[in-house]
Coordinates of C-alpha atoms and ligand atoms in Angstrom, one line a residue:
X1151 CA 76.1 -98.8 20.5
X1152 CA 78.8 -96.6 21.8
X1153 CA 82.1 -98.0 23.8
X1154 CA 81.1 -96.4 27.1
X1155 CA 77.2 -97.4 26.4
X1156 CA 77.5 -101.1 26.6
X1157 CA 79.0 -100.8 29.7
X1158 CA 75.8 -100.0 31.3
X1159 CA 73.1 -102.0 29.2
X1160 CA 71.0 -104.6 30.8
X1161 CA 70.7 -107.7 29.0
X1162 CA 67.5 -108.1 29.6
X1163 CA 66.2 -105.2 27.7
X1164 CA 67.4 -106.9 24.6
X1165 CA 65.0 -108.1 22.0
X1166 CA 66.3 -110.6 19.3
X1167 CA 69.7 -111.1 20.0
X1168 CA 71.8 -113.5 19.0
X1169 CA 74.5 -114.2 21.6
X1170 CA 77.7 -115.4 19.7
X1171 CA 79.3 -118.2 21.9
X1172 CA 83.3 -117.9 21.6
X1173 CA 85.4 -121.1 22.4
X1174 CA 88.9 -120.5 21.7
X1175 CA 92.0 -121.8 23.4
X1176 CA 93.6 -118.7 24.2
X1177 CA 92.9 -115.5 25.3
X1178 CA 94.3 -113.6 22.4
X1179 CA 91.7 -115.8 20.0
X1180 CA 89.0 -115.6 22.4
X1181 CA 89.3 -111.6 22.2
X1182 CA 89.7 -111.4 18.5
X1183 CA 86.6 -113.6 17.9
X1184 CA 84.6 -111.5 19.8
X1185 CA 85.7 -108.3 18.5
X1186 CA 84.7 -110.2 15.0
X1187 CA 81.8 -111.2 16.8
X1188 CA 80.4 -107.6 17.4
X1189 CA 81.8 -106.2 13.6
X1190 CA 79.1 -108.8 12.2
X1191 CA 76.2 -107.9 14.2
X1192 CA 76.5 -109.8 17.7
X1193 CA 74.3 -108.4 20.4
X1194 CA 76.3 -110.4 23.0
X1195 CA 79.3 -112.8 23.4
X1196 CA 79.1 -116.2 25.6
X1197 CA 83.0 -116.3 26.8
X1198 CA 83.7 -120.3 26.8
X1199 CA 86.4 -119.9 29.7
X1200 CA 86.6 -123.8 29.8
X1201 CA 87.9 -123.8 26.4
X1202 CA 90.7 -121.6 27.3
X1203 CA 93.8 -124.4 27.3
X1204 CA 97.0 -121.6 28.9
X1205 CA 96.2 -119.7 32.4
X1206 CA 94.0 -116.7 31.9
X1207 CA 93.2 -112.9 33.6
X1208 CA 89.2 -112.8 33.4
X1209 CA 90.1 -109.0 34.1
X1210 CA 92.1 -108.5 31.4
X1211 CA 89.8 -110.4 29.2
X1212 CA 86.6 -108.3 30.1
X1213 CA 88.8 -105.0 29.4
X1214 CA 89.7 -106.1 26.3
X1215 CA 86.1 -107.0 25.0
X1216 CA 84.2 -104.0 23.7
X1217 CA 80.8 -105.0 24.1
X1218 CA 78.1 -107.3 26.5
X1219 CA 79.6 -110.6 27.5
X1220 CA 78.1 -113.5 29.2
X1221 CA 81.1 -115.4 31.1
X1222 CA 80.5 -119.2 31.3
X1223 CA 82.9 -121.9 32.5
X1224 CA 81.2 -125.2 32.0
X1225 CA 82.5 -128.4 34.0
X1226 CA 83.4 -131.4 32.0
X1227 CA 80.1 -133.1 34.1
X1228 CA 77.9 -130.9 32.9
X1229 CA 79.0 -131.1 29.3
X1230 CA 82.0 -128.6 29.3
X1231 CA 85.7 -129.1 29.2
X1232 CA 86.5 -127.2 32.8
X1233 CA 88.7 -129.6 34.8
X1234 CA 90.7 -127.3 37.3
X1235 CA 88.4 -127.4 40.1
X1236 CA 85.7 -125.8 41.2
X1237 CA 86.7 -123.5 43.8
X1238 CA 88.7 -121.8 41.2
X1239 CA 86.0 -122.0 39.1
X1240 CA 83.5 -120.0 40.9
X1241 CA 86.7 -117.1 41.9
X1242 CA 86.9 -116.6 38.3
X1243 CA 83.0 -116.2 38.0
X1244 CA 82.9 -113.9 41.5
X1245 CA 85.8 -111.9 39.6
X1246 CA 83.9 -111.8 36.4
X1247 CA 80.3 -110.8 38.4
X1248 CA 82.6 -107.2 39.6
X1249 CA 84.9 -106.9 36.8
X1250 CA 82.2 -105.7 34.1
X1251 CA 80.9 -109.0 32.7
X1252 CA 77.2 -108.4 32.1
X1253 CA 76.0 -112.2 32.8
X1254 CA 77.5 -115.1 34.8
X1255 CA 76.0 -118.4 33.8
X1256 CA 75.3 -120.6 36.5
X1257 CA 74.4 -124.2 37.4
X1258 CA 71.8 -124.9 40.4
X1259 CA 74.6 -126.2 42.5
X1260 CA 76.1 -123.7 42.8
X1261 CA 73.9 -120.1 42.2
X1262 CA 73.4 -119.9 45.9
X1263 CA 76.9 -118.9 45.9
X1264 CA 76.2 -115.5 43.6
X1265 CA 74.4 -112.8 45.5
X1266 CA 72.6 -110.1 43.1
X1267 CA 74.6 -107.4 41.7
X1268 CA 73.1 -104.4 40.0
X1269 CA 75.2 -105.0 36.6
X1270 CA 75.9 -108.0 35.8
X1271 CA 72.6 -110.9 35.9
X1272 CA 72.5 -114.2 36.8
X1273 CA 71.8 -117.2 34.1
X1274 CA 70.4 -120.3 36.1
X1275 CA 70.9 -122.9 33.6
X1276 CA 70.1 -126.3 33.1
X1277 CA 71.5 -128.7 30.2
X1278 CA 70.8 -132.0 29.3
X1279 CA 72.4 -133.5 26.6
X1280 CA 70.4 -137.0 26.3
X1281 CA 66.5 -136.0 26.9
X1282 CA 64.0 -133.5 27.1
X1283 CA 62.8 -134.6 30.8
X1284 CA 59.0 -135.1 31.8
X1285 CA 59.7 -133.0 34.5
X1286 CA 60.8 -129.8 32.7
X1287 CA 57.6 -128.0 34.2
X1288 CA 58.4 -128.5 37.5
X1289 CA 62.2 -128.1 36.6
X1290 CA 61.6 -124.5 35.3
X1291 CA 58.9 -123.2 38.2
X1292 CA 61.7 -125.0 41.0
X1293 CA 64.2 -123.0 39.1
X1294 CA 62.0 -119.4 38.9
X1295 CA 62.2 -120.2 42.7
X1296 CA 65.7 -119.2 43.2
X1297 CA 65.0 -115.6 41.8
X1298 CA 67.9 -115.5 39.0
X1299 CA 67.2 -112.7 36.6
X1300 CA 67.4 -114.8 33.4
X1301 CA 66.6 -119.1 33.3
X1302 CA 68.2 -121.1 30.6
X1303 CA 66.9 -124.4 29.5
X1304 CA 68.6 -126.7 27.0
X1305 CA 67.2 -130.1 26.4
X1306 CA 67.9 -133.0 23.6
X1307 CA 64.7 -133.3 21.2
X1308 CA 64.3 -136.6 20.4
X1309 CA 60.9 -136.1 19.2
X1310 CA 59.3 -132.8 17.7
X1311 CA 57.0 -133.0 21.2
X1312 CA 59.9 -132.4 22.4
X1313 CA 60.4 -128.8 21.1
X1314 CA 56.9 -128.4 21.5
X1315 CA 57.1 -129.2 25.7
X1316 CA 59.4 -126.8 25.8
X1317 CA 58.1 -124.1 24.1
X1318 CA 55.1 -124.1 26.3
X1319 CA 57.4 -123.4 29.3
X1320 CA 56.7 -119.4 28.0
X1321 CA 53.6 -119.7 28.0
X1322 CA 54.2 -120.4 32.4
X1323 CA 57.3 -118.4 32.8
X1324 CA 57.3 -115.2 35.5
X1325 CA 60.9 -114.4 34.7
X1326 CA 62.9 -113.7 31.8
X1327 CA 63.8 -117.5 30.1
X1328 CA 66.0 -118.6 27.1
X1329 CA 64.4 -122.0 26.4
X1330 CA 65.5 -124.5 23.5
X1331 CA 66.0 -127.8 22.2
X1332 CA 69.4 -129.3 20.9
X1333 CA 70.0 -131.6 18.3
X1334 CA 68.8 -131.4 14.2
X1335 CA 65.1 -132.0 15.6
X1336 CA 65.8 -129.0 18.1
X1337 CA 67.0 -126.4 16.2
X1338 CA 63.6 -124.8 15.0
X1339 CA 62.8 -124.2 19.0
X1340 CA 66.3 -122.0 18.9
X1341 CA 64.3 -119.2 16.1
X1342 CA 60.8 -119.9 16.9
X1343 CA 62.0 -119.1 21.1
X1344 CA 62.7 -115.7 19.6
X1345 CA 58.9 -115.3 19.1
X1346 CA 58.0 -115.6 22.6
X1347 CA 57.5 -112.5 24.9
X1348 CA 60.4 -112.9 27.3
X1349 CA 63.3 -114.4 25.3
X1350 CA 65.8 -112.1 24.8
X1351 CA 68.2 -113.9 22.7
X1352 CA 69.1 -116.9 21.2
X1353 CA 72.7 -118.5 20.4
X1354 CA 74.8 -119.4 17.8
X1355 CA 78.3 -120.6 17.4
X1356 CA 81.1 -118.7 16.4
X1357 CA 84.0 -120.9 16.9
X1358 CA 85.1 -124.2 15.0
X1359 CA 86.4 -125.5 18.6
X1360 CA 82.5 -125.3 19.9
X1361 CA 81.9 -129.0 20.6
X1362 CA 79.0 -130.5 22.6
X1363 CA 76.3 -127.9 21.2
X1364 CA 74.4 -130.3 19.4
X1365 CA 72.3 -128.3 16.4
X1366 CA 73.2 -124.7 17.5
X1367 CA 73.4 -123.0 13.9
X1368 CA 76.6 -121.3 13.0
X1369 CA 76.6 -117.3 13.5
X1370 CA 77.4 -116.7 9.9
X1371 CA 74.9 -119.4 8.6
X1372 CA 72.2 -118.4 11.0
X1373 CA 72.7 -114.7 10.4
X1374 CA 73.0 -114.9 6.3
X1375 CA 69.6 -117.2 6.2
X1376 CA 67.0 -115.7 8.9
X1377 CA 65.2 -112.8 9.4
X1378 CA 66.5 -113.2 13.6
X1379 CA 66.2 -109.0 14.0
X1380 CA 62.6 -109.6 12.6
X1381 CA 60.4 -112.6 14.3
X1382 CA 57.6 -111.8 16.8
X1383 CA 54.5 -113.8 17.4
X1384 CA 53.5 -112.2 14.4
X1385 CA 55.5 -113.9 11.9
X1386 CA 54.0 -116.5 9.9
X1387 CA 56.2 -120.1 10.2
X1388 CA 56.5 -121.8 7.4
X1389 CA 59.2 -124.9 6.9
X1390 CA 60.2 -128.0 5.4
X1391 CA 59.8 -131.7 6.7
X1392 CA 62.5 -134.4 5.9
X1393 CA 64.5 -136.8 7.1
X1394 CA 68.0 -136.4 7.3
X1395 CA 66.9 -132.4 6.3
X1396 CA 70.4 -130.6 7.2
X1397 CA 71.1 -130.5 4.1
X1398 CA 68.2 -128.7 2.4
X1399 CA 68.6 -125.5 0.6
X1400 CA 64.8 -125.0 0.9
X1401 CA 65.5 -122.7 3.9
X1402 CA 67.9 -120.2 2.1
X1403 CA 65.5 -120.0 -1.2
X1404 CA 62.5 -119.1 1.1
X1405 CA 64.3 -117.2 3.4
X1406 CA 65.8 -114.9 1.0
X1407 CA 62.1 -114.5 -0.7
X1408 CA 60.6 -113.3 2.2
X1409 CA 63.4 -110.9 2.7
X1410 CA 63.3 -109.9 -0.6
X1411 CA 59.1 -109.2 -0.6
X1412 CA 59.2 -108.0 2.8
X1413 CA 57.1 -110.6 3.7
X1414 CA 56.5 -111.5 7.4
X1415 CA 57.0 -115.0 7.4
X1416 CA 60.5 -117.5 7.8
X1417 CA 60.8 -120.2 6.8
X1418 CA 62.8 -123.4 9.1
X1419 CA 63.8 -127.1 8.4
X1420 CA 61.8 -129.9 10.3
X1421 CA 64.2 -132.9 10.9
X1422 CA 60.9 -135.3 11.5
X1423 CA 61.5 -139.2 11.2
X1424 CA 58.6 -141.7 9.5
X1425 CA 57.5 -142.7 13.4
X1426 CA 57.6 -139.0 14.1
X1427 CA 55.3 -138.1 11.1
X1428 CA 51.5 -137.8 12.1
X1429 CA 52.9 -136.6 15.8
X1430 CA 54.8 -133.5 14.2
X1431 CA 52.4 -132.7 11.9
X1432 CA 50.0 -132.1 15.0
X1433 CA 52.5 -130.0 17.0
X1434 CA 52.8 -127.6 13.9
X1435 CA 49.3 -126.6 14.4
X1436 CA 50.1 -125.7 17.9
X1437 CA 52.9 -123.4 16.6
X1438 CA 51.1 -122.9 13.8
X1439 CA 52.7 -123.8 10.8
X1440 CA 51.4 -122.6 7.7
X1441 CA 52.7 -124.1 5.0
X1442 CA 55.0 -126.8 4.5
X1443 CA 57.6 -128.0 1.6
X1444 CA 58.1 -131.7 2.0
X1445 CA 61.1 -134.4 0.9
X1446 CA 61.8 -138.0 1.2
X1447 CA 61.4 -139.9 3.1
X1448 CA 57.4 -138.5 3.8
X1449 CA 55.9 -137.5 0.1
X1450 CA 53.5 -140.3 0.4
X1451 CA 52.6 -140.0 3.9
X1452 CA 52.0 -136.1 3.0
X1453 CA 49.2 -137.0 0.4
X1454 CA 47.8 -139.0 2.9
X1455 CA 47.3 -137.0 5.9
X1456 CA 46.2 -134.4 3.8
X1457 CA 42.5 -133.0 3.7
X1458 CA 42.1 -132.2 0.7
X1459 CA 44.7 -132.8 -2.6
X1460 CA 44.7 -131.6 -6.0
X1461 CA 44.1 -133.9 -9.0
X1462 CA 47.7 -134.2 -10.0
X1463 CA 48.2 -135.0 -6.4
X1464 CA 45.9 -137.8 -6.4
X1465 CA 47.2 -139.0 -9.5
X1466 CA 51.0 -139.7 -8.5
X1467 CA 49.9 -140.6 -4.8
X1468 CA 52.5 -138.0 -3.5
X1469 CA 52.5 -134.5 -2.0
X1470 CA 55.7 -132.3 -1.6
X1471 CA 53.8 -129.0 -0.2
X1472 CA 51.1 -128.6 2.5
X1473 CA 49.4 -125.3 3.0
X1474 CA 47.6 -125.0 6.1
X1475 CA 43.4 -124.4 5.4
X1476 CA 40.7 -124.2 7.3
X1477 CA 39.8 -127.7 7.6
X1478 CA 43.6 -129.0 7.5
X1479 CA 45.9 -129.5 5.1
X1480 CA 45.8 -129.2 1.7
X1481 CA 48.3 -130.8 -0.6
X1482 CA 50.3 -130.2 -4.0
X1483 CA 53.0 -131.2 -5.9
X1484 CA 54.8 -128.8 -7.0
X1485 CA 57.9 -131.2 -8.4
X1486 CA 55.5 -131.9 -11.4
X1487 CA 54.8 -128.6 -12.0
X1488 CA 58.7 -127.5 -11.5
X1489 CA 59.8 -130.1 -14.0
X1490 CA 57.1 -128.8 -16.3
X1491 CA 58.1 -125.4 -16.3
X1492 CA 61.7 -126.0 -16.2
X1493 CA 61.5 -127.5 -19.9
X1494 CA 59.3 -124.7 -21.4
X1495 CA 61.8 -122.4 -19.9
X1496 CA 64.2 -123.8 -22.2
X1497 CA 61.7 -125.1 -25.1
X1498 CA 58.9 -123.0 -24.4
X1499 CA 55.6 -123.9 -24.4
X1500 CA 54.9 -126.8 -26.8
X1501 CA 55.6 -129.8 -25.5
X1502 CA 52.6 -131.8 -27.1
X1503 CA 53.8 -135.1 -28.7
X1504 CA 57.5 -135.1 -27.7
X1505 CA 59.3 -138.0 -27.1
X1506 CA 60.0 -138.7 -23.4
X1507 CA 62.1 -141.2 -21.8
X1508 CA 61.9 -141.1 -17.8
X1509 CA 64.9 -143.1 -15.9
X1510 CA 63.9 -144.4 -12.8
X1511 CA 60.7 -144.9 -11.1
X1512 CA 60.6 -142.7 -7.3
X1513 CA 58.9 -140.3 -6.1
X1514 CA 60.3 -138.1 -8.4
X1515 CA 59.7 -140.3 -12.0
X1516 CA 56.1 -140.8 -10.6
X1517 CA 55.7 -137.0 -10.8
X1518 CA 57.5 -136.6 -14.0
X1519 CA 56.1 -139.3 -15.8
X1520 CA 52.5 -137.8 -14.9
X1521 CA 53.2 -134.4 -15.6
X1522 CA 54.9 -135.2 -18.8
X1523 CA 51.7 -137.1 -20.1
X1524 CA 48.8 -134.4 -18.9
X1525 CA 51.4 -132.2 -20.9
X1526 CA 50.9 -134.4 -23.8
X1527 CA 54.0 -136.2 -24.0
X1528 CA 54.7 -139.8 -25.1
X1529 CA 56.0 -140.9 -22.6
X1530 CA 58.3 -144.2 -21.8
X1531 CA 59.6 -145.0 -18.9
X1532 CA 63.0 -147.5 -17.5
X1533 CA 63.9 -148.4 -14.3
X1534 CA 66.9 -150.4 -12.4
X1535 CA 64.4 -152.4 -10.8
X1536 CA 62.2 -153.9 -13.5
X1537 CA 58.8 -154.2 -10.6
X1538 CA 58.9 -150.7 -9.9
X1539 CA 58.8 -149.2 -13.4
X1540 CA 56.1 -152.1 -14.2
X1541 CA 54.0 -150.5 -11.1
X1542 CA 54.7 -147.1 -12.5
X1543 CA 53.6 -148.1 -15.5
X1544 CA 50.2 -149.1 -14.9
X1545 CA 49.3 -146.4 -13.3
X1546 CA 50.4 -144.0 -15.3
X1547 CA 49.4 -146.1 -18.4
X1548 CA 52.6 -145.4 -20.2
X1549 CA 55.3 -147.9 -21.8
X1550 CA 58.1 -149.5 -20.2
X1551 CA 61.2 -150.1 -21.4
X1552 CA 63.7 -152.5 -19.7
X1553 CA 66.8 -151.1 -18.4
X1554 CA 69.2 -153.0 -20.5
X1555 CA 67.5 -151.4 -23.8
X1556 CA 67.6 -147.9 -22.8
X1557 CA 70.1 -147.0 -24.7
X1558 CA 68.1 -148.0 -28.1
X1559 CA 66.0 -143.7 -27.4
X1560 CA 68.1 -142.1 -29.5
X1561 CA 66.2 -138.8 -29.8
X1562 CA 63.6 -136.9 -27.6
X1563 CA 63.9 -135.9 -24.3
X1564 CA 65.5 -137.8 -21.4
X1565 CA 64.6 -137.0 -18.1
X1566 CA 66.9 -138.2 -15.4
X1567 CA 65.2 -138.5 -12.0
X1568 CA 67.2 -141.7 -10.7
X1569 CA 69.7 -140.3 -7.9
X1570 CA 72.5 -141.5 -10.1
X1571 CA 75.1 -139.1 -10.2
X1572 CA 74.2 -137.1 -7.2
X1573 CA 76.6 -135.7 -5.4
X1574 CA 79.2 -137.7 -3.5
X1575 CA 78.5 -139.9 -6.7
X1576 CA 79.8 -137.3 -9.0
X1577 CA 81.4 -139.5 -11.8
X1578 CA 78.4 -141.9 -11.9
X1579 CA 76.0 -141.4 -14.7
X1580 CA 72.7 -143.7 -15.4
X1581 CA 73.1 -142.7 -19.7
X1582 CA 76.2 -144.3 -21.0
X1583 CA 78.1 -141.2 -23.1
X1584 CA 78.2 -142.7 -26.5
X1585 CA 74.1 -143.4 -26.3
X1586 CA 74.2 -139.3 -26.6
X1587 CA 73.3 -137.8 -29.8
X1588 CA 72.4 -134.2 -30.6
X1589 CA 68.4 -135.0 -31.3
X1590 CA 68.6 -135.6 -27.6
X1591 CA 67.5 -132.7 -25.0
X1592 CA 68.9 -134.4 -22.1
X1593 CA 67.4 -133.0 -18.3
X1594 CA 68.9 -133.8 -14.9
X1595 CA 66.9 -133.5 -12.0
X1596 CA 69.5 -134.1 -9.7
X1597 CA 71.0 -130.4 -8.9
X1598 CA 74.0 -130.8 -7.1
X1599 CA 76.5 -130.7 -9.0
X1600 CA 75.0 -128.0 -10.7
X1601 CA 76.8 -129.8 -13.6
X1602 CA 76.4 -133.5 -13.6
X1603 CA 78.4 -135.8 -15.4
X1604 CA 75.0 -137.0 -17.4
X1605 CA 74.2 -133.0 -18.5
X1606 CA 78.4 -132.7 -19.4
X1607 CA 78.6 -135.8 -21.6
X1608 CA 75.1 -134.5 -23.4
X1609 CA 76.4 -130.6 -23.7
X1610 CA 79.6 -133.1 -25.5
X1611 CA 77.6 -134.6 -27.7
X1612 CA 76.0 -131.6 -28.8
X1613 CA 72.2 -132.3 -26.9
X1614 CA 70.6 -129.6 -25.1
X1615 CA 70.3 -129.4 -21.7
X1616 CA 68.7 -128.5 -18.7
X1617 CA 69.8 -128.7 -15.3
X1618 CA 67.6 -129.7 -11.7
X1619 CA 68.5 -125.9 -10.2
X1620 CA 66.1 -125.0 -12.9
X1621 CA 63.5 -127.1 -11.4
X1622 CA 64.3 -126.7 -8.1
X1623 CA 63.9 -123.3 -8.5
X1624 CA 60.9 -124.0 -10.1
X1625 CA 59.1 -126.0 -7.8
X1626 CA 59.8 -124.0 -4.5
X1627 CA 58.5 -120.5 -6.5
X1628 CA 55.4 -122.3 -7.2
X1629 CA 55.3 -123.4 -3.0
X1630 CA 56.1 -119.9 -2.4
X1631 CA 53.2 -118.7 -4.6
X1632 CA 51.0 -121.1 -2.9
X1633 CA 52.1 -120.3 1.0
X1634 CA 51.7 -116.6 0.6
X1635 CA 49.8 -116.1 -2.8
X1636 CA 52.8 -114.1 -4.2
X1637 CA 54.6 -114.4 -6.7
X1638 CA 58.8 -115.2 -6.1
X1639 CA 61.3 -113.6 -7.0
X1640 CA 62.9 -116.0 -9.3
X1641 CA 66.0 -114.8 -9.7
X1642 CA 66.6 -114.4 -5.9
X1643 CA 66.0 -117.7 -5.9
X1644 CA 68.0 -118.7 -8.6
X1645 CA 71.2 -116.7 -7.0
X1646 CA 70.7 -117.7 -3.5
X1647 CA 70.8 -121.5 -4.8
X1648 CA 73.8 -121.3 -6.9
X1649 CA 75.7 -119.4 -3.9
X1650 CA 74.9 -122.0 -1.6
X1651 CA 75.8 -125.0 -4.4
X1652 CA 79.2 -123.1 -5.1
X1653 CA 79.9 -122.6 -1.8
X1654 CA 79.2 -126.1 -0.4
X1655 CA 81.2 -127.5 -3.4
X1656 CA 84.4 -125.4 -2.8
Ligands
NAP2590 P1 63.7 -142.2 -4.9 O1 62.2 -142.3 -4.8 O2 64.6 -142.8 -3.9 O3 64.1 -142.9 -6.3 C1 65.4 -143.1 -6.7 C2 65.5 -143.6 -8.1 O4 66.8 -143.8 -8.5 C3 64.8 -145.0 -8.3 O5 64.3 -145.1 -9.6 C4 66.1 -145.9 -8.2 O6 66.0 -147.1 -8.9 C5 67.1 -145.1 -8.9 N1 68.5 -145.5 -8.6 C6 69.1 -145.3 -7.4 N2 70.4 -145.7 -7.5 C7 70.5 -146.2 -8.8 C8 71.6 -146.9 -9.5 N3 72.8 -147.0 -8.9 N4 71.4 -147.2 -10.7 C9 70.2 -147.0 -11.3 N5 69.1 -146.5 -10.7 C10 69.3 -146.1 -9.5 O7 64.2 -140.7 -5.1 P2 63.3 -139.5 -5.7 O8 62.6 -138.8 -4.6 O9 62.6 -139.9 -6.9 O10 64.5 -138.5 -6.1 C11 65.4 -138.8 -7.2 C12 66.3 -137.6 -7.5 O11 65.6 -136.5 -7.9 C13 67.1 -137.2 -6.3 O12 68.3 -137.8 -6.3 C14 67.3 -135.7 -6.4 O13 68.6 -135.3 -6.8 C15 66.3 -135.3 -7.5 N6 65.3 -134.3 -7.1 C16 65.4 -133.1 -7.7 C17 64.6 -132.1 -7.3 C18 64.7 -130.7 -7.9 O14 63.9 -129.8 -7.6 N7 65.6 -130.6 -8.9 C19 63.6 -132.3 -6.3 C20 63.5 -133.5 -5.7 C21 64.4 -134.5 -6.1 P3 65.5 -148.5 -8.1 O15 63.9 -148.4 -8.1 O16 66.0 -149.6 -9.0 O17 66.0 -148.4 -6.8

């Protein structure tokens, strides 16, 4: 967009934005950021005034900025940090409404107070940082009643219903409306809003001072992960379910797929809790979801709300992917096949008659030790807690060794799917290093650290290895396959799951 161009858009002709919200404490930052703001592909900038801690010109600030701003100075009441009174307060918006700001956001108090202008709208916005109100119907038709060009809702989710309410406020709205929910169990409303006819944009955070935006994605992250320029009604929603889930890579890996393939679909994570379960699953029709990855705590609960399940599925009593069918959901676990083809990867196909010793007995050993014996293993199987692995071992019909005598494998392959060693835990291993000796093939499941302590004392001892990116890669290409019946891109999946590792652990 050219300098003199911007000057005269209308916000409301935008399509997909993403309006990068700058909160800096002075106006030489706050200028800078936004200029950074538009260099990496803002469509818009929300000018946090309140964060502004030394005495400010709005004039100057609007000359300065070379591109659409939305000027906002939130009182500390209704979640902001402005505290020098409110006649002042609404000067500095009048000032901003006739010195080329292209939005003023307003609160109902006080919007009788702004007349119409021809170039700069009028954002009637509601926030509430504790609930998603019953009332939120009736909130947005009182609020259509005042005539502002744009509405802004912004509710805590508590529940994925939550999201779900407010969603359905499109489906009502006569006027232009930017409608989401806050929180972890919000954020997918902030993307899937973009799908709606009459949401022009959605926003992100550009500034490490932003406080009191529960969930909203940083610019950069948000940005770098989803297709934002591309969702309409037409693209397909797929996610993952978990609980905590913020730190899930699954979102990156499928992201970057699709992108990849061209493939209209994204891809978003689902903070759902266990009382939550059955409820969310029910709202994602409504959206509709069509496939769906799924980590602890619900793997269980997944095989049994499915419709249908595949044999492997019914054998380990656990589902991590749900694709949506005709007559619900059908399930597979795709962990069992991802450990399976991470070891041929690295010993190719034979695995019949190996020696297999699974440590631990979770969702993730109950896969493992499953997969290992259809593949023809012998398998054995230890756990810390001796009723678990007896459990596990009964159904699978496998041995089990006690804990205290693991040590005694000393050759085959060991499979580590106990947490152990996971990252905070990085100098915990469940293999003590002198039980390592170089008949061993020694395979972590756990994937970050890329390098765990348990793979770095085997690569000592001169054992093979093979690391959990391998099969997380793994099991998300074969999701991917089964969402869209493509096959992925493994080595975009691969890079984009390194990157993120690196980066987190820098
Ligand atoms: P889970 O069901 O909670 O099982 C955890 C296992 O770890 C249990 O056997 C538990 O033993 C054992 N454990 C925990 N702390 C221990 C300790 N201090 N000492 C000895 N054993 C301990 O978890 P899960 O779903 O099976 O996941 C296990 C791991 O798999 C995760 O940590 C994750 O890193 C990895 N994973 C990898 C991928 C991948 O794609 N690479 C995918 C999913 C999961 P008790 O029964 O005695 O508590």
């Amino acid at each position: 967009m050219g300098s003199k161009d911007f000057k005269r858009m209308n916000l409301l002709d935008l399509k997909n934005g993403v309006c990068a919200v700058i909160a800096e404490k002075s106006s030489r930052d706050l200028i800078v950021s936004c200029t950074e703001a538009f260099a990496l592909g803002a469509d818009l900038v929300e000018l946090r005034l309140d964060f502004l801690e030394e005495d400010f010109s709005i004039v100057e600030i609007l000359k300065s900025v070379a591109g659409p701003t939305l000027v906002t100075i939130r009182r500390k009441n209704d979640g902001g940090r402005w505290e020098k009174g409110e006649e002042t307060r609404l000067q500095i918006l009048h000032q901003a409404q006739i010195s080329g700001a292209h939005a003023v956001d307003l609160e109902v108090d006080c919007f009788h107070r702004f007349s119409k202008s021809d170039n700069c709208i009028r954002i009637l916005s509601y926030h509430d940082f504790s609930k998603t109100p019953d009332f939120i119907h009736e909130l947005h038709k009182e609020f259509e009643s005042h005539r502002p060009e744009l509405v802004k809702i912004a509710c805590l989710a508590n529940s994925n219903s939550d999201f779900a309410k407010v969603l359905q406020l499109y489906k009502n709205a006569n006027l232009p409306l930017v409608a989401f929910c806050m929180g972890s169990i919000g954020f997918p409303s902030r993307l899937l809003s973009l799908r709606q006819d009459g949401c022009p944009w959605m926003y992100a955070n550009f500034s490490e001072n932003l406080v009191n935006a529960p969930g909203i994605p940083l610019f950069k992250n948000l940005i770098s992960t989803y297709p934002v320029k591309n969702l309409s009604n037409e693209t397909r929603v797929y996610g993952v379910v978990g609980d905590p889930i913020g730190h899930s890579l699954s979102p990156a890996i499928h992201n970057a797929c699709f992108k990849d393939l061209n493939y209209p679909g994204f891809y978003l994570p689902f903070h759902v809790s266990v009382s939550d379960f059955s409820q969310a699953i029910n709202e994602f029709n409504g959206i509709p979801v069509e496939g769906l990855s799924v980590t602890i705590p619900h793997k269980e609960r997944a095989f049994k709300i499915a419709s249908t399940s595949s044999d492997l599925v019914k054998q380990i009593g656990a589902a991590n992917t749900l694709v949506k069918t005709n007559v619900g959901y059908h399930a597979e676990n795709t962990d069992a096949t991802g450990i399976i083809a991470a070891i041929k990867t690295k010993l190719g196909d034979s695995l019949k008659s190996m020696n297999v010793l699974v440590l631990g007995a979770g969702g993730v050993s109950r896969a493992a030790v499953f997969a290992l014996k259809n593949a023809g293993c012998n398998v054995k199987l230890t756990n810390r807690s001796e009723e678990r692995a007896e459990m596990l071992a009964v159904d699978a019909g496998v041995q089990n060794i006690p804990w205290s005598q693991r040590g005694n494998f000393n050759s085959g392959l060991l499979v580590n799917c106990t947490s152990v060693g996971m990252h905070p835990n990085k100098d915990d291993s469940p293999w003590d290093s002198k039980w390592f000796t170089k008949g061993h093939i020694a395979f972590d499941t756990v994937y970050n650290p890329i390098e765990t302590r348990f793979l770095r004392e085997a690569a000592e001892a001169h054992a093979v290895t093979i690391d959990g990116v391998e099969m997380f890669v793994h099991q998300a290409a074969e999701q991917f396959n089964l969402f869209t019946s493509l096959k992925a891109p493994l080595d975009v999946m691969r890079r984009t799951v390194l990157e993120k590792l690196r980066s987190k652990n820098n």
